[in-house]
mmCIF file of C-alpha atoms in Angstrom:
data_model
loop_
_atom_site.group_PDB
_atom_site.id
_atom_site.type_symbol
_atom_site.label_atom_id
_atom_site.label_comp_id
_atom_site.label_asym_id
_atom_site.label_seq_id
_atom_site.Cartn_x
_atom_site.Cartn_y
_atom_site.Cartn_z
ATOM 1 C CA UNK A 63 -6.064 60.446 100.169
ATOM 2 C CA UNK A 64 -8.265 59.598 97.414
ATOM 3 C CA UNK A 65 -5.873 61.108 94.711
ATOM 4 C CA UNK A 66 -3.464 58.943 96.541
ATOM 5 C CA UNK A 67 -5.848 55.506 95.949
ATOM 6 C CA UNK A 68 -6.435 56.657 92.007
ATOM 7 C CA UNK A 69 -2.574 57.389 91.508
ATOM 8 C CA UNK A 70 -2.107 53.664 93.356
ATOM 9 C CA UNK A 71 -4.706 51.901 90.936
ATOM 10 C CA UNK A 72 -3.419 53.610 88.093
ATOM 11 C CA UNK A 73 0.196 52.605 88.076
ATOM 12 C CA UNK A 74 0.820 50.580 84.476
ATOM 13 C CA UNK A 75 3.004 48.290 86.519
ATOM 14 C CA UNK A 76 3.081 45.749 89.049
ATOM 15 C CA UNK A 77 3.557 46.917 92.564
ATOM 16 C CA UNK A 78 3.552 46.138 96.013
ATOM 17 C CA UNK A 79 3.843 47.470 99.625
ATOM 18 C CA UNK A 80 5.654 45.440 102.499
ATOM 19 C CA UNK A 81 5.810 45.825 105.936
ATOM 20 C CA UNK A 82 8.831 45.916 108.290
ATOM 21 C CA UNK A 83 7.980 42.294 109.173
ATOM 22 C CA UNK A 84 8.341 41.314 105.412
ATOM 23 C CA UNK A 85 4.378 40.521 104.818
ATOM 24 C CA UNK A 86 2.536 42.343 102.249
ATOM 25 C CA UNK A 87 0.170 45.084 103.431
ATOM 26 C CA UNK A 88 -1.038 45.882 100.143
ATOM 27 C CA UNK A 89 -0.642 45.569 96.129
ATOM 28 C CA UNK A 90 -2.028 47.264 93.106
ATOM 29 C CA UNK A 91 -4.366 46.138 90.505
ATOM 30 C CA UNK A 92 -1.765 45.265 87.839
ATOM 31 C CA UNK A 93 0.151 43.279 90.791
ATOM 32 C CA UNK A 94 -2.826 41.179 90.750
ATOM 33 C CA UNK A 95 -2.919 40.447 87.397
ATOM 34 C CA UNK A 96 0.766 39.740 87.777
ATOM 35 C CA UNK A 97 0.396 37.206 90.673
ATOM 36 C CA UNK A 98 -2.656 36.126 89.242
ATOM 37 C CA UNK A 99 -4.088 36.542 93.225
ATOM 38 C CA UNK A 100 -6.603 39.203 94.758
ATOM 39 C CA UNK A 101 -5.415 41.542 97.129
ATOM 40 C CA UNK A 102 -7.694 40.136 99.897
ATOM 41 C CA UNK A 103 -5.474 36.681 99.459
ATOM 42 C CA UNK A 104 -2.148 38.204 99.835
ATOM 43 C CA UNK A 105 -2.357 40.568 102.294
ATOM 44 C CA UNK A 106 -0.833 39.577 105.650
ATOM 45 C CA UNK A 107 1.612 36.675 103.763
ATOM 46 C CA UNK A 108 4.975 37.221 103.379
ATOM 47 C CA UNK A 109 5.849 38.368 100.394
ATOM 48 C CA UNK A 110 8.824 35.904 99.648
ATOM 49 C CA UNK A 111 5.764 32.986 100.028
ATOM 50 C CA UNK A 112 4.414 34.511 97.467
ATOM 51 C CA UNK A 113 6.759 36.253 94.943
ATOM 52 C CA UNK A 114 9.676 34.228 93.851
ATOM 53 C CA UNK A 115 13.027 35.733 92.490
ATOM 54 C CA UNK A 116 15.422 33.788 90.964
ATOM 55 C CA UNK A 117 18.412 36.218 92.749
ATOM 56 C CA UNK A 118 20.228 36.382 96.104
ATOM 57 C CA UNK A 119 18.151 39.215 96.270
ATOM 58 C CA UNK A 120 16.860 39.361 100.250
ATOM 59 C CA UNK A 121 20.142 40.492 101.526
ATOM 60 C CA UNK A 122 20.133 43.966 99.240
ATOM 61 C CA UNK A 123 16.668 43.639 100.037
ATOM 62 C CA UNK A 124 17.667 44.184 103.818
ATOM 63 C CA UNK A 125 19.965 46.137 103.152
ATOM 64 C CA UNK A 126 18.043 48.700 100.888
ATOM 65 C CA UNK A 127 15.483 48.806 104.065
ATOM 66 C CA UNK A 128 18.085 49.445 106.494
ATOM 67 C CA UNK A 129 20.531 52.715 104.946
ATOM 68 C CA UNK A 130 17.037 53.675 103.382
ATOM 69 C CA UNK A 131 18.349 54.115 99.694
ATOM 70 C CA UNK A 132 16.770 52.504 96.756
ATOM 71 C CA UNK A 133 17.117 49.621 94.708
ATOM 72 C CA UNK A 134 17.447 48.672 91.076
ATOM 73 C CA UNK A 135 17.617 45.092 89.796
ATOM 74 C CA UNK A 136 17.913 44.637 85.959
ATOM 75 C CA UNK A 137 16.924 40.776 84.372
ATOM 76 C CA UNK A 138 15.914 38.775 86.986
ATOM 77 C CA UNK A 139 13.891 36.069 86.807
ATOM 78 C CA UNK A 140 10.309 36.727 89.194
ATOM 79 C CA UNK A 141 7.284 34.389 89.090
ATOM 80 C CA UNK A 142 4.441 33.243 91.744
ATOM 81 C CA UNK A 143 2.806 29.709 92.428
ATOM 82 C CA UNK A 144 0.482 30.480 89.923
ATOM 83 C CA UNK A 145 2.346 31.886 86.816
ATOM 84 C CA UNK A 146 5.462 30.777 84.988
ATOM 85 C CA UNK A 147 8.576 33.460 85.582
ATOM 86 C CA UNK A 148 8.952 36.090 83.716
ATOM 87 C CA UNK A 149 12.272 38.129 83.287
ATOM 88 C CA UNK A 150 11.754 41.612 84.921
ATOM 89 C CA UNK A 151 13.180 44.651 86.422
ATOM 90 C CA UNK A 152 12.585 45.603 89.959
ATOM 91 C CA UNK A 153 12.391 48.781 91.663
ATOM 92 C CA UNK A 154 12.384 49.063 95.690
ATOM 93 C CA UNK A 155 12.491 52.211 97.631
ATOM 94 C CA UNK A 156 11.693 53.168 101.228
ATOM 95 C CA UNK A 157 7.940 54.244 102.099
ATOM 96 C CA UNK A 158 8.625 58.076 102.857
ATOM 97 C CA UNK A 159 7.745 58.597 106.580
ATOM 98 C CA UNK A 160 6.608 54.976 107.235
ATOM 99 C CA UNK A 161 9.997 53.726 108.623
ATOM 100 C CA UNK A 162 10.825 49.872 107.697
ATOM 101 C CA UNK A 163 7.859 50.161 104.565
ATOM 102 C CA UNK A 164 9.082 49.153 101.575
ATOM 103 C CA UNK A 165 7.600 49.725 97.536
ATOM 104 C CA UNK A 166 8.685 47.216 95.277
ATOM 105 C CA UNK A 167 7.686 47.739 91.690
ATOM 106 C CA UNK A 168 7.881 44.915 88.974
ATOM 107 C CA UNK A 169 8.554 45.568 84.941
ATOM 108 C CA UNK A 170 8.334 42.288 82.814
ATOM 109 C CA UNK A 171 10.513 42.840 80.307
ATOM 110 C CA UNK A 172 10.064 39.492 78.618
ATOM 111 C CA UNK A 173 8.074 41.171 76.166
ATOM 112 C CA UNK A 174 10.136 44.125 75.269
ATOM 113 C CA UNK A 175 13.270 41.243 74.981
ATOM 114 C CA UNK A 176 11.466 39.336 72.891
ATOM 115 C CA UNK A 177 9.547 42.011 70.129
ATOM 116 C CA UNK A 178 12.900 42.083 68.611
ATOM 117 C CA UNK A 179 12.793 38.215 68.385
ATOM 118 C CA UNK A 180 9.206 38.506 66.757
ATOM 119 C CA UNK A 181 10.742 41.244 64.992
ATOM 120 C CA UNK A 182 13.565 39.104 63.171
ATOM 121 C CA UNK A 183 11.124 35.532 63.239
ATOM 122 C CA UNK A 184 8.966 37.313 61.002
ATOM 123 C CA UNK A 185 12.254 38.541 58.871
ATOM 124 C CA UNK A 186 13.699 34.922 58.467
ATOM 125 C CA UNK A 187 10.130 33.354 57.590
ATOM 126 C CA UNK A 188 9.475 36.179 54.638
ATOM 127 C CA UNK A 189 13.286 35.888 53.396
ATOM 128 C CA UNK A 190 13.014 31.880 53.265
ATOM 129 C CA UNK A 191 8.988 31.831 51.707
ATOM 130 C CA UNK A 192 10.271 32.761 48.117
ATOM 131 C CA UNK A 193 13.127 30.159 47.578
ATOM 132 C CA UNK A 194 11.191 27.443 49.901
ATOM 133 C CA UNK A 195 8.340 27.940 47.312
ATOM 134 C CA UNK A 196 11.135 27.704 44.540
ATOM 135 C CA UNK A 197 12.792 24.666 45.713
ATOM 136 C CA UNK A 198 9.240 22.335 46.850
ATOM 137 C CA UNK A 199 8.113 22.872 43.298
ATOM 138 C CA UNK A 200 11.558 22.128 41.203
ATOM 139 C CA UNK A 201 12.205 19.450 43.264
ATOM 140 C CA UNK A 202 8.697 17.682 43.888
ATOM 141 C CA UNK A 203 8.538 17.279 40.128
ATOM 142 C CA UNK A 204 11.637 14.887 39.154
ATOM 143 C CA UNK A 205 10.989 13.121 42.880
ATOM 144 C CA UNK A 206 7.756 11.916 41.264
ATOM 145 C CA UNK A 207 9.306 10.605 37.962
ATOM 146 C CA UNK A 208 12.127 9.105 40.299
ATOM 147 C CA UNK A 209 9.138 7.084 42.753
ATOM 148 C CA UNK A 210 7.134 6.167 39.220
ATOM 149 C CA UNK A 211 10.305 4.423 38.028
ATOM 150 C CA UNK A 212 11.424 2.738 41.024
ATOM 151 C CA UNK A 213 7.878 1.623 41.169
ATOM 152 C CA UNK A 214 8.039 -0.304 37.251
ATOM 153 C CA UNK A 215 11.438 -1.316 37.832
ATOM 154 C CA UNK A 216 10.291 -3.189 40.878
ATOM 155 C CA UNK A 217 7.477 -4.598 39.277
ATOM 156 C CA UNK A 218 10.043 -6.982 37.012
ATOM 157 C CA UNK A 219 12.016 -7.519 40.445
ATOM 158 C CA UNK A 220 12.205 -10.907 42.199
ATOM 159 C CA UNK A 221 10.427 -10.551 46.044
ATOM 160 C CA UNK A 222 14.745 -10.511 47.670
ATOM 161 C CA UNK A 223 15.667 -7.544 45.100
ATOM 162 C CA UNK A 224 12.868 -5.552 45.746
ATOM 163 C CA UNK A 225 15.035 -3.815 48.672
ATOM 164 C CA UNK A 226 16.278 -0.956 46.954
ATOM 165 C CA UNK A 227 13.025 -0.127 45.078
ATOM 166 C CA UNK A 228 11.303 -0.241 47.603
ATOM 167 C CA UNK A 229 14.188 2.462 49.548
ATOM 168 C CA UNK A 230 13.896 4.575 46.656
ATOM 169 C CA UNK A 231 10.300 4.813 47.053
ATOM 170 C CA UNK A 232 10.448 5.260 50.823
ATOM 171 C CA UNK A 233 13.406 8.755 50.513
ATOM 172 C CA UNK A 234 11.302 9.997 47.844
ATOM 173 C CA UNK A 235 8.236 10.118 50.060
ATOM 174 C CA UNK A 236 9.889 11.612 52.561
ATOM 175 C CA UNK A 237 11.555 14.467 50.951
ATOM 176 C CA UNK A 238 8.082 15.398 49.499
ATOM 177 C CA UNK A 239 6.536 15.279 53.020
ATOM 178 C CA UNK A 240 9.450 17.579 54.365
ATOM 179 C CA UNK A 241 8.977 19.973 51.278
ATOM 180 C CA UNK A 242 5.194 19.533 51.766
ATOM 181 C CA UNK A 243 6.094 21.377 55.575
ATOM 182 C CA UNK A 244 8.211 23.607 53.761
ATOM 183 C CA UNK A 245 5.390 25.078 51.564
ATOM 184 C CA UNK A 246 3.128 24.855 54.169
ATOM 185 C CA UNK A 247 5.635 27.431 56.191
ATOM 186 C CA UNK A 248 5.497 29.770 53.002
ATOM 187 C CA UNK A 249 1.758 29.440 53.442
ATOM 188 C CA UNK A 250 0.842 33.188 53.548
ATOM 189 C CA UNK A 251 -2.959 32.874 54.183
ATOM 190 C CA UNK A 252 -3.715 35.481 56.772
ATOM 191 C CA UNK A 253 -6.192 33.939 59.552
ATOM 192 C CA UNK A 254 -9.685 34.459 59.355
ATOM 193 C CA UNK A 255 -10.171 35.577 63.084
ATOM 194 C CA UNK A 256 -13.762 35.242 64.680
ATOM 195 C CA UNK A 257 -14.963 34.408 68.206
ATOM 196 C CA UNK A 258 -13.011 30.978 69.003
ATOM 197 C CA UNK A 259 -13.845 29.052 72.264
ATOM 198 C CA UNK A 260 -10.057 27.754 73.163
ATOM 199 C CA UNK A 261 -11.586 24.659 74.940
ATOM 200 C CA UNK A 262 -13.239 23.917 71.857
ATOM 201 C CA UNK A 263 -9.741 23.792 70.167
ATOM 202 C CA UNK A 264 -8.074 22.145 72.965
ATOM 203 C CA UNK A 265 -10.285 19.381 73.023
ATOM 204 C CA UNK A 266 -10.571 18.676 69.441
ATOM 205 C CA UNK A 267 -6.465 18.555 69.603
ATOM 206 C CA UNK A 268 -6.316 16.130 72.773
ATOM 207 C CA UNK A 269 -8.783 14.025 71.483
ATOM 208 C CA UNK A 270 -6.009 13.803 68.220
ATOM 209 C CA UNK A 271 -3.396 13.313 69.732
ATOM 210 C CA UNK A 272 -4.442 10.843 72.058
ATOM 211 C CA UNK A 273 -5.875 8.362 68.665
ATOM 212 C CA UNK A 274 -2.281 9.383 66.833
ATOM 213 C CA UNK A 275 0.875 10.579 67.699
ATOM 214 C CA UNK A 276 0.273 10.968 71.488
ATOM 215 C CA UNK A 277 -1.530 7.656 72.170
ATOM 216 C CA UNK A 278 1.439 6.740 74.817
ATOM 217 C CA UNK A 279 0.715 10.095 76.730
ATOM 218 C CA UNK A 280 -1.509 11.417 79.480
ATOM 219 C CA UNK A 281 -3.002 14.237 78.714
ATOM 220 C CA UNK A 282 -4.823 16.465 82.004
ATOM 221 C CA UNK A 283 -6.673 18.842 81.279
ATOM 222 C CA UNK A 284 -6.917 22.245 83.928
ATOM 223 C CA UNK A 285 -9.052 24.738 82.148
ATOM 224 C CA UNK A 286 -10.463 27.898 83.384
ATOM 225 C CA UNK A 287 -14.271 27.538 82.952
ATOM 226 C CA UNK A 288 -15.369 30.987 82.572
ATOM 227 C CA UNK A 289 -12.618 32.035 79.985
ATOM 228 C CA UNK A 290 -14.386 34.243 77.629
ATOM 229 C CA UNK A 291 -14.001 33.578 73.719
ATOM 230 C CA UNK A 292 -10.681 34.821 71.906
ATOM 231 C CA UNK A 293 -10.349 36.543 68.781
ATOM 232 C CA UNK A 294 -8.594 33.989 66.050
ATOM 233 C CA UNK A 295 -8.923 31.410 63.349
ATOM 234 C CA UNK A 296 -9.766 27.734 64.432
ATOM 235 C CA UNK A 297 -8.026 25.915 61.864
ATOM 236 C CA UNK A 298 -5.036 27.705 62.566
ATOM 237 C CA UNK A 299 -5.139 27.511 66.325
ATOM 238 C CA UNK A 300 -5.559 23.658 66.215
ATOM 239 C CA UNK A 301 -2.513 23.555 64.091
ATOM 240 C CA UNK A 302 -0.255 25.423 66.659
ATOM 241 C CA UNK A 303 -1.801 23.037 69.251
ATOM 242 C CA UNK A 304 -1.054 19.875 67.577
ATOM 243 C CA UNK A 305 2.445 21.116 66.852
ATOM 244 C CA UNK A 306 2.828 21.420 70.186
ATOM 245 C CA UNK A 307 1.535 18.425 71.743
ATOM 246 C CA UNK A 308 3.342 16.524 68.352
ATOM 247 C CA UNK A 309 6.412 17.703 69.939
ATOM 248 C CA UNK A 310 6.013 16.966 73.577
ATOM 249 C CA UNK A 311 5.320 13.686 72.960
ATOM 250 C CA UNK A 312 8.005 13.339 70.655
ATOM 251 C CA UNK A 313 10.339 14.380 73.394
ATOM 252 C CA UNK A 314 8.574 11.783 76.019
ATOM 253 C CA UNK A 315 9.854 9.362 73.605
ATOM 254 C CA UNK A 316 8.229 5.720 73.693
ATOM 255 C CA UNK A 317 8.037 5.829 77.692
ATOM 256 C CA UNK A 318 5.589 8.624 77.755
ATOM 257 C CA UNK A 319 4.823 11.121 79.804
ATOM 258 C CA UNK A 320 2.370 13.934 81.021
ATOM 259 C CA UNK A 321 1.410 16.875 78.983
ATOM 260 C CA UNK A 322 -1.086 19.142 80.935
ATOM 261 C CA UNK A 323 -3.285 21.828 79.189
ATOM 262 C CA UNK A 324 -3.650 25.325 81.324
ATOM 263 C CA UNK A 325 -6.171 28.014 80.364
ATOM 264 C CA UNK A 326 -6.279 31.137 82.427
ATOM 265 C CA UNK A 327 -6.954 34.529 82.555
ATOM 266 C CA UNK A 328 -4.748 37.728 83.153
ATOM 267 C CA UNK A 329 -6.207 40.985 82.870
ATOM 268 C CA UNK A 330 -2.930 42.591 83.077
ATOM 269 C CA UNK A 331 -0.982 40.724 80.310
ATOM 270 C CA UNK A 332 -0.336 44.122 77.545
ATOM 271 C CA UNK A 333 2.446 43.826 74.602
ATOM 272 C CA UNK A 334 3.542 46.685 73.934
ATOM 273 C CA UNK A 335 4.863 47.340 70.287
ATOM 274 C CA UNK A 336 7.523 49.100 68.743
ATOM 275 C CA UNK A 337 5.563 51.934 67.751
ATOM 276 C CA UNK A 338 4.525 52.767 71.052
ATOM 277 C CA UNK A 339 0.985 51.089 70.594
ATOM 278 C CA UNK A 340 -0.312 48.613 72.983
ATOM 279 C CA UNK A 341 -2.722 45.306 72.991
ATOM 280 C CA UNK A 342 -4.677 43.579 75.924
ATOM 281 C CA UNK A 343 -3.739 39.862 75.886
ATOM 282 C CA UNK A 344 -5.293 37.902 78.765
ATOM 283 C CA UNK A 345 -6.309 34.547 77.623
ATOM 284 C CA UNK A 346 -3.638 32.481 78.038
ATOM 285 C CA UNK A 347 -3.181 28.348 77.248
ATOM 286 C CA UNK A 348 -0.123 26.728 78.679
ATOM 287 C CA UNK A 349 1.007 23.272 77.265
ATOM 288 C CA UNK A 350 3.202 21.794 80.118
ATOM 289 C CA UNK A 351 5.559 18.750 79.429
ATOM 290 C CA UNK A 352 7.327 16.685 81.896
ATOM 291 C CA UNK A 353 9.822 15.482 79.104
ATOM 292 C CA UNK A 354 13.705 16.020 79.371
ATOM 293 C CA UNK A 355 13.339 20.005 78.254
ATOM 294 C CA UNK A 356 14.765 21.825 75.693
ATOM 295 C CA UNK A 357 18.280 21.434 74.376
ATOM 296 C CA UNK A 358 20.345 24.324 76.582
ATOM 297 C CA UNK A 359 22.099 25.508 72.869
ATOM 298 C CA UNK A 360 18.673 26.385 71.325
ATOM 299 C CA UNK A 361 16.406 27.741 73.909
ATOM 300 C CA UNK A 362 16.772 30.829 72.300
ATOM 301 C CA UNK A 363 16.388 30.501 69.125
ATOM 302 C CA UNK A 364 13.620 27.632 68.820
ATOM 303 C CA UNK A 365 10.822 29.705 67.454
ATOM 304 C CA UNK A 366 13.717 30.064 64.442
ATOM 305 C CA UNK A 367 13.257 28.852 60.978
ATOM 306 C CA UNK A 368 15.369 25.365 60.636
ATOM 307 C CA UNK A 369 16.263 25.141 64.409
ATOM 308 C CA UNK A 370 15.826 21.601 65.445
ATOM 309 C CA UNK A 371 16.531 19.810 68.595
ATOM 310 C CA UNK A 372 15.614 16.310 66.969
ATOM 311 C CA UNK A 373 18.316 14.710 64.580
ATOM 312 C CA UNK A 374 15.266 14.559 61.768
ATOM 313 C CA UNK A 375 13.731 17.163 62.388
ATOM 314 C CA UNK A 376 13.182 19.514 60.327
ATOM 315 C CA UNK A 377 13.116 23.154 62.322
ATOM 316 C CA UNK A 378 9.567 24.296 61.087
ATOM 317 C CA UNK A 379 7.133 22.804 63.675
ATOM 318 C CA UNK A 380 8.224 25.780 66.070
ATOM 319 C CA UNK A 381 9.007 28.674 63.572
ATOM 320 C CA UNK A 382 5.289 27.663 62.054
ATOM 321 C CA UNK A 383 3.443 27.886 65.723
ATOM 322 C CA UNK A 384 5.514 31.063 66.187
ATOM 323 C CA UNK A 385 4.118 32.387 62.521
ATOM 324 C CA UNK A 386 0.827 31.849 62.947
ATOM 325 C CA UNK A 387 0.531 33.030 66.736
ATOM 326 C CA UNK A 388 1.999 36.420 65.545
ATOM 327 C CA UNK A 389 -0.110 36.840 62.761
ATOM 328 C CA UNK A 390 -2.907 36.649 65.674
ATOM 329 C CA UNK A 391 -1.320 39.595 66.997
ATOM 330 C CA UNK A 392 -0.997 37.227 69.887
ATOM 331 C CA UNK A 393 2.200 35.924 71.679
ATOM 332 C CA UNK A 394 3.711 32.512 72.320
ATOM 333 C CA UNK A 395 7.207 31.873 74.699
ATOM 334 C CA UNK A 396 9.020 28.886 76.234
ATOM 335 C CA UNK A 397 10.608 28.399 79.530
ATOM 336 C CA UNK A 398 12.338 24.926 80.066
ATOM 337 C CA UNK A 399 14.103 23.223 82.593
ATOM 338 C CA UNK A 400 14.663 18.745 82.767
ATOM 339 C CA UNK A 401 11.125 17.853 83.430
ATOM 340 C CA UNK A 402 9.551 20.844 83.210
ATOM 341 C CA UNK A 403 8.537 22.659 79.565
ATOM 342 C CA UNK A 404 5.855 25.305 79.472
ATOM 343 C CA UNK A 405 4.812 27.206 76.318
ATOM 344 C CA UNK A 406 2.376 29.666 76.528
ATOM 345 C CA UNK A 407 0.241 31.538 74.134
ATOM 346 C CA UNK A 408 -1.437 34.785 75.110
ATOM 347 C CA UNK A 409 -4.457 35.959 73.006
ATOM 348 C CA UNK A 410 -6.647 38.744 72.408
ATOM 349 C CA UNK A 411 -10.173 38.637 73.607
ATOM 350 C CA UNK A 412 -13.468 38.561 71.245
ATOM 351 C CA UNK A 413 -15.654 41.625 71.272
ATOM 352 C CA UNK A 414 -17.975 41.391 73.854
ATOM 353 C CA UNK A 415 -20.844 42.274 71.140
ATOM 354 C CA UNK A 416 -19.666 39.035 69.208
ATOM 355 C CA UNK A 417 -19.860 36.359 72.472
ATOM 356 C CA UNK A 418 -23.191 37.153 72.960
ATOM 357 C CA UNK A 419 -24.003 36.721 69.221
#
């Protein structure tokens, strides 16, 4: 029995055991991390209260239970009240000799899906750093010769013929702004990382938005108090933050909206790399947007260099968040529906030695 109990709290994955009546009699220490819910909380509720599939899935369900043969689903969508889906792969299978007892065992597979996305993000920013550098600098040079002389040909100008100038001025200003983002993509300063308090950095970026670019949102705040420090460079995490909020309440457009900032914790959030290696990840911040979502013909590839769903924009905001987050070692991914956008950043924890410095 007890090698049964350390096998059970040793599984890498969630899982969870369900009576004949469909209510959970009992889940695993990763399943909690997964639901983000003790076992004590669970236990006794029916498990489709608490697990939520985004499948016709109850009926195999049923029928996996009744001819007592197992059950594989590949992809499907599974979340809880208190965590955003995640794409997954289930295993069920009949309890041996506990008739109507069903195992169901969870693998996220979000992450493995999306290394290769990391993978070719990284790829696209390193192949467009050399010629963005190339391009700022050739171009930012004749832009300023161009702005000087529209500004001493408007200086001989009567006040109704200053129109043009004062155009020419106003183009050239904002190419060197957009090539300003561009070098600042090909930025390749690694991050100094140190014990960061993330409340710290959310606050400082509410408190930003709110006096600039966000002043026609409401921003809530839902933190976590006892979220330990994470590992990573201010600066560069209020960056990503801004970005963020920049662009929800770019997409609440002059009506405004809602933006509400999550911290949590999740013990069981790993990613798992190519070369078999694996990193602990549990501080997570959410940034959640009631806007109109995320264009349905680039969800996929927003964290790409020059993918835009703005007419101006220019396609960096995202592919920069997505660069620095990465160079954390960390994570960052979107799901978005109409009036519903979440991204969320996962982190690595500061040494314990170093919080109570």
């Amino acid at each position: 029995m007890k090698s049964d109990l350390r096998i059970w709290a040793s599984l890498p994955v969630p899982a969870v055991i369900i009576a004949p009546d469909d209510k959970i009699i009992d889940i695993n220490p990763a399943a909690e991390g997964f639901l983000n819910a003790s076992t004590k909380s669970v236990v006794g509720v029916p498990v489709w209260d608490i697990i939520a599939i985004d499948d016709p899935f109850e009926v195999a369900f049923a029928r996996s239970r009744e001819q007592g043969t197992p059950l594989f689903v590949n992809d499907v969508d599974v979340g809880s009240g208190q965590r955003a889906p995640l794409q997954c792969g289930l295993q069920i299978a009949p309890l041996t000799e506990a008739p109507g007892h069903m195992i169901m065992m969870i693998t996220p597979r979000e992450l493995a899906g999306r290394m290769t996305q990391n993978h070719t993000v990284k790829s696209a920013a390193k192949s467009a750093i050399g010629m963005a550098e190339m391009l700022a600098h050739e171009i930012k040079n004749p832009l300023a010769g161009i702005t000087g002389a529209a500004q001493l040909l408007s200086m001989n100008l009567a006040a109704d013929e200053l129109e043009l100038t004062d155009l020419i001025v106003a183009e050239s200003r904002r190419i060197v702004k957009l090539l300003e983002q561009v070098e600042q993509f090909g930025n390749l300063t690694e991050p100094v990382r140190q014990p960061v308090n993330l409340h710290d950095v959310l606050d400082r970026a509410r408190r930003s938005a709110l006096l600039g670019f966000g002043a026609q949102m409401k921003i809530i705040e839902d933190y976590d108090p006892s979220l330990p420090m994470a590992l990573g460079d201010k600066d560069q995490l209020l960056q990503v933050i801004l970005n963020l909020l920049k662009n929800a309440s770019e997409a609440a457009g002059e009506g405004g909206g809602t933006i509400r900032l999550h911290s949590y914790f999740e013990h069981s959030f790993r990613l798992r790399r190519s070369d078999g290696s694996g990193q602990s990840l549990p501080l997570q911040i959410e940034i959640i947007d009631d806007g109109p979502g995320l264009p349905e013909h680039i969800k996929g590839d927003v964290f790409d260099p020059f993918v835009s769903g703005r007419e101006n924009g220019t396609g960096l905001g995202l592919a920069l968040v997505s660069k620095i987050i990465s160079e954390h070692g960390g994570w960052i991914s979107v799901t978005s529906v109409p009036g519903k956008t979440v991204f969320r950043i996962s982190l690595s924890r500061a040494p314990l030695e170093s919080e109570k410095t």
